[in-house]
Amino acid sequence: MHYTVYCLDHDGMVERRLSHYDAHKAYLATAPVKMVMSGPLLAADEETMIGSFFLYEADDIGQVVRFNANDPFNEAGIWKSVDIRPFLKRVDNR
């Protein structure tokens, strides 16, 4: 099953986000679930990072919840909200 993880930052987190980026990137490399895609969410200016998006493939949502909870961005208090949901992929044009 696929799962989306949609995280929105607290206001003013760009510098904190950048200071934790290397730890976040290293942590993602240890994922016990398959990372299909990920990247920062952007503000309307298409430059300012305001959150994170992940698409995982995993056996169950619990694996994704546990992995996301220990992400350095989450532990650093960058994310204001985290929404994890099952996703039924019907089209993939990659």
Short mmCIF file of N, CA, C and O in Angstrom, two decimals:
data_model
loop_
_atom_site.label_atom_id
_atom_site.label_comp_id
_atom_site.label_asym_id
_atom_site.label_seq_id
_atom_site.Cartn_x
_atom_site.Cartn_y
_atom_site.Cartn_z
N MET A 1 0.84 -1.17 0.00
CA MET A 1 0.00 0.00 0.00
C MET A 1 0.89 1.24 0.00
O MET A 1 1.98 1.23 0.57
N HIS A 2 0.40 2.29 -0.63
CA HIS A 2 1.11 3.58 -0.62
C HIS A 2 0.51 4.48 0.46
O HIS A 2 -0.68 4.38 0.77
N TYR A 3 1.36 5.38 0.99
CA TYR A 3 0.93 6.32 2.01
C TYR A 3 1.53 7.69 1.71
O TYR A 3 2.72 7.79 1.40
N THR A 4 0.69 8.72 1.79
CA THR A 4 1.18 10.09 1.66
C THR A 4 1.43 10.65 3.05
O THR A 4 0.71 10.33 3.99
N VAL A 5 2.48 11.44 3.16
CA VAL A 5 2.80 12.15 4.39
C VAL A 5 2.92 13.62 4.01
O VAL A 5 3.79 13.98 3.22
N TYR A 6 2.02 14.44 4.54
CA TYR A 6 1.93 15.85 4.20
C TYR A 6 2.20 16.65 5.47
O TYR A 6 1.41 16.60 6.41
N CYS A 7 3.34 17.34 5.52
CA CYS A 7 3.76 18.05 6.73
C CYS A 7 3.85 19.54 6.44
O CYS A 7 4.48 19.95 5.47
N LEU A 8 3.23 20.35 7.30
CA LEU A 8 3.33 21.79 7.18
C LEU A 8 4.17 22.33 8.33
O LEU A 8 3.99 21.91 9.48
N ASP A 9 5.07 23.25 8.01
CA ASP A 9 5.97 23.83 9.00
C ASP A 9 5.26 24.91 9.83
O ASP A 9 4.32 25.55 9.37
N HIS A 10 5.78 25.13 11.03
CA HIS A 10 5.44 26.34 11.78
C HIS A 10 5.97 27.51 10.98
O HIS A 10 6.92 27.38 10.19
N ASP A 11 5.42 28.70 11.20
CA ASP A 11 5.92 29.90 10.52
C ASP A 11 7.38 30.16 10.91
O ASP A 11 7.79 29.88 12.04
N GLY A 12 8.14 30.66 9.95
CA GLY A 12 9.50 31.08 10.22
C GLY A 12 10.51 29.96 10.44
O GLY A 12 11.48 30.13 11.15
N MET A 13 10.30 28.81 9.81
CA MET A 13 11.16 27.65 10.05
C MET A 13 12.24 27.44 8.99
O MET A 13 12.98 26.45 9.06
N VAL A 14 12.37 28.33 8.02
CA VAL A 14 13.30 28.09 6.91
C VAL A 14 14.73 27.87 7.42
O VAL A 14 15.39 26.90 7.05
N GLU A 15 15.21 28.73 8.30
CA GLU A 15 16.59 28.56 8.79
C GLU A 15 16.73 27.30 9.64
O GLU A 15 17.73 26.58 9.51
N ARG A 16 15.77 27.01 10.50
CA ARG A 16 15.83 25.79 11.31
C ARG A 16 15.79 24.56 10.41
O ARG A 16 16.50 23.59 10.61
N ARG A 17 14.93 24.62 9.40
CA ARG A 17 14.82 23.52 8.43
C ARG A 17 16.17 23.27 7.77
O ARG A 17 16.64 22.13 7.68
N LEU A 18 16.82 24.33 7.30
CA LEU A 18 18.11 24.18 6.64
C LEU A 18 19.19 23.66 7.59
O LEU A 18 20.04 22.87 7.19
N SER A 19 19.13 24.06 8.85
CA SER A 19 20.15 23.61 9.81
C SER A 19 19.99 22.13 10.16
O SER A 19 20.94 21.50 10.61
N HIS A 20 18.82 21.56 9.95
CA HIS A 20 18.57 20.14 10.23
C HIS A 20 18.50 19.29 8.96
O HIS A 20 18.23 18.09 9.03
N TYR A 21 18.75 19.92 7.81
CA TYR A 21 18.57 19.21 6.54
C TYR A 21 19.49 17.99 6.40
O TYR A 21 19.05 16.92 5.98
N ASP A 22 20.76 18.12 6.75
CA ASP A 22 21.68 16.99 6.59
C ASP A 22 21.24 15.79 7.44
O ASP A 22 21.27 14.65 6.96
N ALA A 23 20.82 16.04 8.66
CA ALA A 23 20.35 14.96 9.53
C ALA A 23 19.06 14.35 8.97
O ALA A 23 18.88 13.13 8.99
N HIS A 24 18.18 15.20 8.46
CA HIS A 24 16.92 14.73 7.85
C HIS A 24 17.21 13.84 6.64
O HIS A 24 16.67 12.74 6.52
N LYS A 25 18.10 14.30 5.77
CA LYS A 25 18.44 13.54 4.56
C LYS A 25 19.08 12.19 4.93
O LYS A 25 18.74 11.17 4.35
N ALA A 26 19.98 12.20 5.90
CA ALA A 26 20.61 10.95 6.34
C ALA A 26 19.57 10.00 6.94
O ALA A 26 19.62 8.79 6.70
N TYR A 27 18.65 10.55 7.70
CA TYR A 27 17.60 9.72 8.30
C TYR A 27 16.73 9.07 7.22
O TYR A 27 16.41 7.88 7.31
N LEU A 28 16.35 9.83 6.20
CA LEU A 28 15.51 9.28 5.13
C LEU A 28 16.20 8.10 4.44
O LEU A 28 15.54 7.17 3.99
N ALA A 29 17.52 8.13 4.38
CA ALA A 29 18.27 7.04 3.75
C ALA A 29 18.18 5.74 4.55
O ALA A 29 18.51 4.67 4.02
N THR A 30 17.73 5.81 5.79
CA THR A 30 17.61 4.61 6.63
C THR A 30 16.20 4.03 6.63
O THR A 30 15.91 3.12 7.41
N ALA A 31 15.32 4.55 5.80
CA ALA A 31 13.91 4.17 5.82
C ALA A 31 13.71 2.66 5.73
O ALA A 31 14.22 2.02 4.81
N PRO A 32 12.94 2.09 6.67
CA PRO A 32 12.62 0.67 6.60
C PRO A 32 11.48 0.40 5.63
O PRO A 32 11.08 -0.74 5.42
N VAL A 33 10.95 1.47 5.04
CA VAL A 33 9.89 1.39 4.04
C VAL A 33 10.40 2.02 2.76
O VAL A 33 11.36 2.80 2.79
N LYS A 34 9.78 1.71 1.65
CA LYS A 34 10.25 2.23 0.36
C LYS A 34 9.79 3.68 0.16
O LYS A 34 8.61 3.98 0.22
N MET A 35 10.77 4.55 -0.07
CA MET A 35 10.48 5.94 -0.39
C MET A 35 10.24 6.01 -1.90
O MET A 35 11.14 5.71 -2.69
N VAL A 36 9.05 6.40 -2.30
CA VAL A 36 8.73 6.52 -3.71
C VAL A 36 9.15 7.90 -4.21
O VAL A 36 9.77 8.03 -5.25
N MET A 37 8.82 8.94 -3.44
CA MET A 37 9.25 10.29 -3.76
C MET A 37 9.11 11.17 -2.53
O MET A 37 8.35 10.85 -1.62
N SER A 38 9.87 12.26 -2.52
CA SER A 38 9.78 13.21 -1.42
C SER A 38 10.33 14.55 -1.86
O SER A 38 11.05 14.63 -2.85
N GLY A 39 9.97 15.59 -1.12
CA GLY A 39 10.51 16.91 -1.39
C GLY A 39 9.79 17.95 -0.56
O GLY A 39 8.78 17.67 0.08
N PRO A 40 10.33 19.17 -0.58
CA PRO A 40 9.71 20.24 0.19
C PRO A 40 8.46 20.79 -0.49
O PRO A 40 8.38 20.86 -1.71
N LEU A 41 7.49 21.18 0.34
CA LEU A 41 6.34 21.93 -0.15
C LEU A 41 6.75 23.39 -0.19
O LEU A 41 7.52 23.86 0.66
N LEU A 42 6.26 24.12 -1.18
CA LEU A 42 6.66 25.51 -1.37
C LEU A 42 5.48 26.46 -1.21
O LEU A 42 4.33 26.10 -1.50
N ALA A 43 5.80 27.69 -0.80
CA ALA A 43 4.81 28.76 -0.71
C ALA A 43 4.45 29.20 -2.13
O ALA A 43 5.05 28.75 -3.12
N ALA A 44 3.49 30.10 -2.23
CA ALA A 44 3.03 30.59 -3.53
C ALA A 44 4.15 31.24 -4.34
O ALA A 44 4.07 31.29 -5.57
N ASP A 45 5.21 31.70 -3.67
CA ASP A 45 6.33 32.30 -4.41
C ASP A 45 7.18 31.25 -5.13
O ASP A 45 8.11 31.57 -5.85
N GLU A 46 6.85 29.97 -4.92
CA GLU A 46 7.52 28.82 -5.54
C GLU A 46 8.99 28.72 -5.16
O GLU A 46 9.77 28.08 -5.86
N GLU A 47 9.38 29.33 -4.02
CA GLU A 47 10.75 29.26 -3.54
C GLU A 47 10.84 28.93 -2.06
O GLU A 47 11.70 28.16 -1.65
N THR A 48 9.99 29.55 -1.25
CA THR A 48 10.07 29.41 0.20
C THR A 48 9.53 28.06 0.65
O THR A 48 8.38 27.72 0.35
N MET A 49 10.36 27.28 1.34
CA MET A 49 9.94 25.97 1.83
C MET A 49 9.00 26.15 3.03
O MET A 49 9.32 26.86 3.97
N ILE A 50 7.84 25.48 2.96
CA ILE A 50 6.83 25.59 4.02
C ILE A 50 6.41 24.24 4.58
O ILE A 50 5.51 24.16 5.41
N GLY A 51 7.03 23.16 4.12
CA GLY A 51 6.64 21.84 4.59
C GLY A 51 7.34 20.75 3.81
O GLY A 51 8.29 21.01 3.06
N SER A 52 6.83 19.54 3.98
CA SER A 52 7.43 18.36 3.34
C SER A 52 6.34 17.44 2.82
O SER A 52 5.27 17.33 3.44
N PHE A 53 6.63 16.76 1.72
CA PHE A 53 5.73 15.74 1.17
C PHE A 53 6.53 14.47 0.94
O PHE A 53 7.65 14.51 0.43
N PHE A 54 5.93 13.35 1.33
CA PHE A 54 6.54 12.04 1.12
C PHE A 54 5.48 11.10 0.56
O PHE A 54 4.32 11.17 0.96
N LEU A 55 5.92 10.21 -0.31
CA LEU A 55 5.08 9.11 -0.77
C LEU A 55 5.86 7.84 -0.49
O LEU A 55 6.95 7.64 -1.03
N TYR A 56 5.32 7.01 0.42
CA TYR A 56 5.96 5.77 0.82
C TYR A 56 5.17 4.57 0.33
O TYR A 56 3.96 4.66 0.13
N GLU A 57 5.87 3.46 0.21
CA GLU A 57 5.23 2.17 0.00
C GLU A 57 5.60 1.32 1.22
O GLU A 57 6.78 1.18 1.55
N ALA A 58 4.58 0.81 1.91
CA ALA A 58 4.83 0.08 3.15
C ALA A 58 3.75 -0.97 3.35
O ALA A 58 2.69 -0.93 2.71
N ASP A 59 4.02 -1.91 4.26
CA ASP A 59 3.05 -2.95 4.57
C ASP A 59 1.86 -2.42 5.35
O ASP A 59 0.75 -2.90 5.20
N ASP A 60 2.10 -1.42 6.21
CA ASP A 60 1.01 -0.85 6.98
C ASP A 60 1.34 0.58 7.40
O ASP A 60 2.51 0.98 7.41
N ILE A 61 0.32 1.32 7.75
CA ILE A 61 0.47 2.73 8.10
C ILE A 61 1.32 2.91 9.35
O ILE A 61 2.01 3.92 9.49
N GLY A 62 1.31 1.94 10.25
CA GLY A 62 2.09 2.04 11.47
C GLY A 62 3.58 2.19 11.20
O GLY A 62 4.27 2.94 11.90
N GLN A 63 4.09 1.50 10.18
CA GLN A 63 5.50 1.64 9.82
C GLN A 63 5.82 3.08 9.43
O GLN A 63 6.85 3.62 9.83
N VAL A 64 4.94 3.68 8.67
CA VAL A 64 5.15 5.05 8.19
C VAL A 64 5.04 6.03 9.37
O VAL A 64 5.86 6.95 9.50
N VAL A 65 4.05 5.84 10.22
CA VAL A 65 3.87 6.72 11.39
C VAL A 65 5.10 6.67 12.28
O VAL A 65 5.61 7.72 12.70
N ARG A 66 5.59 5.48 12.57
CA ARG A 66 6.77 5.35 13.44
C ARG A 66 8.00 5.98 12.82
O ARG A 66 8.76 6.68 13.49
N PHE A 67 8.22 5.74 11.53
CA PHE A 67 9.39 6.31 10.87
C PHE A 67 9.31 7.83 10.85
O PHE A 67 10.27 8.52 11.17
N ASN A 68 8.16 8.37 10.51
CA ASN A 68 8.00 9.82 10.45
C ASN A 68 8.17 10.47 11.82
O ASN A 68 8.72 11.57 11.91
N ALA A 69 7.74 9.82 12.87
CA ALA A 69 7.82 10.40 14.23
C ALA A 69 9.26 10.67 14.64
O ALA A 69 9.52 11.60 15.40
N ASN A 70 10.20 9.88 14.13
CA ASN A 70 11.60 10.03 14.51
C ASN A 70 12.42 10.86 13.53
O ASN A 70 13.64 10.96 13.68
N ASP A 71 11.77 11.43 12.53
CA ASP A 71 12.47 12.27 11.56
C ASP A 71 13.06 13.48 12.29
O ASP A 71 12.39 14.09 13.13
N PRO A 72 14.30 13.85 12.01
CA PRO A 72 14.91 15.01 12.65
C PRO A 72 14.10 16.31 12.50
O PRO A 72 14.11 17.14 13.40
N PHE A 73 13.40 16.48 11.40
CA PHE A 73 12.55 17.67 11.25
C PHE A 73 11.43 17.64 12.29
O PHE A 73 11.09 18.67 12.87
N ASN A 74 10.85 16.48 12.52
CA ASN A 74 9.79 16.35 13.51
C ASN A 74 10.35 16.55 14.92
O ASN A 74 9.77 17.28 15.73
N GLU A 75 11.47 15.91 15.20
CA GLU A 75 12.08 16.04 16.53
C GLU A 75 12.54 17.47 16.83
O GLU A 75 12.57 17.87 17.99
N ALA A 76 12.87 18.25 15.79
CA ALA A 76 13.31 19.64 15.97
C ALA A 76 12.13 20.60 16.08
O ALA A 76 12.34 21.81 16.21
N GLY A 77 10.91 20.08 16.00
CA GLY A 77 9.73 20.93 16.13
C GLY A 77 9.46 21.80 14.93
O GLY A 77 8.82 22.85 15.04
N ILE A 78 9.93 21.39 13.77
CA ILE A 78 9.73 22.18 12.54
C ILE A 78 8.30 22.04 12.04
O ILE A 78 7.68 23.03 11.63
N TRP A 79 7.77 20.84 12.08
CA TRP A 79 6.44 20.60 11.53
C TRP A 79 5.34 20.98 12.52
O TRP A 79 5.31 20.52 13.64
N LYS A 80 4.43 21.81 12.05
CA LYS A 80 3.25 22.20 12.82
C LYS A 80 2.19 21.11 12.75
O LYS A 80 1.48 20.85 13.72
N SER A 81 2.08 20.49 11.57
CA SER A 81 1.08 19.43 11.39
C SER A 81 1.64 18.35 10.48
O SER A 81 2.45 18.62 9.59
N VAL A 82 1.20 17.12 10.74
CA VAL A 82 1.59 15.97 9.94
C VAL A 82 0.33 15.17 9.65
O VAL A 82 -0.39 14.78 10.58
N ASP A 83 0.05 14.94 8.37
CA ASP A 83 -1.13 14.19 7.95
C ASP A 83 -0.66 12.98 7.15
O ASP A 83 -0.05 13.15 6.09
N ILE A 84 -0.93 11.79 7.66
CA ILE A 84 -0.51 10.55 7.00
C ILE A 84 -1.77 9.80 6.58
O ILE A 84 -2.63 9.52 7.42
N ARG A 85 -1.84 9.47 5.29
CA ARG A 85 -3.05 8.81 4.77
C ARG A 85 -2.69 7.72 3.76
O ARG A 85 -1.74 7.87 3.00
N PRO A 86 -3.54 6.69 3.70
CA PRO A 86 -3.39 5.69 2.64
C PRO A 86 -3.66 6.35 1.28
O PRO A 86 -4.48 7.28 1.19
N PHE A 87 -2.98 5.86 0.27
CA PHE A 87 -3.11 6.43 -1.07
C PHE A 87 -3.22 5.29 -2.07
O PHE A 87 -2.37 4.39 -2.09
N LEU A 88 -4.25 5.33 -2.89
CA LEU A 88 -4.45 4.31 -3.92
C LEU A 88 -3.96 4.87 -5.25
O LEU A 88 -4.61 5.70 -5.88
N LYS A 89 -2.76 4.44 -5.64
CA LYS A 89 -2.16 4.94 -6.89
C LYS A 89 -2.83 4.26 -8.06
O LYS A 89 -2.79 3.04 -8.20
N ARG A 90 -3.44 5.06 -8.93
CA ARG A 90 -4.10 4.51 -10.11
C ARG A 90 -3.34 4.86 -11.39
O ARG A 90 -3.40 4.14 -12.35
N VAL A 91 -2.66 6.00 -11.38
CA VAL A 91 -1.91 6.45 -12.56
C VAL A 91 -0.51 6.85 -12.12
O VAL A 91 -0.34 7.51 -11.10
N ASP A 92 0.48 6.41 -12.87
CA ASP A 92 1.86 6.80 -12.62
C ASP A 92 2.51 6.99 -13.98
O ASP A 92 2.84 6.01 -14.65
N ASN A 93 2.69 8.22 -14.39
CA ASN A 93 3.23 8.53 -15.71
C ASN A 93 4.72 8.76 -15.73
O ASN A 93 5.25 9.32 -16.69
N ARG A 94 5.42 8.31 -14.66
CA ARG A 94 6.87 8.49 -14.67
C ARG A 94 7.49 7.60 -15.71
O ARG A 94 7.13 6.54 -16.03
#
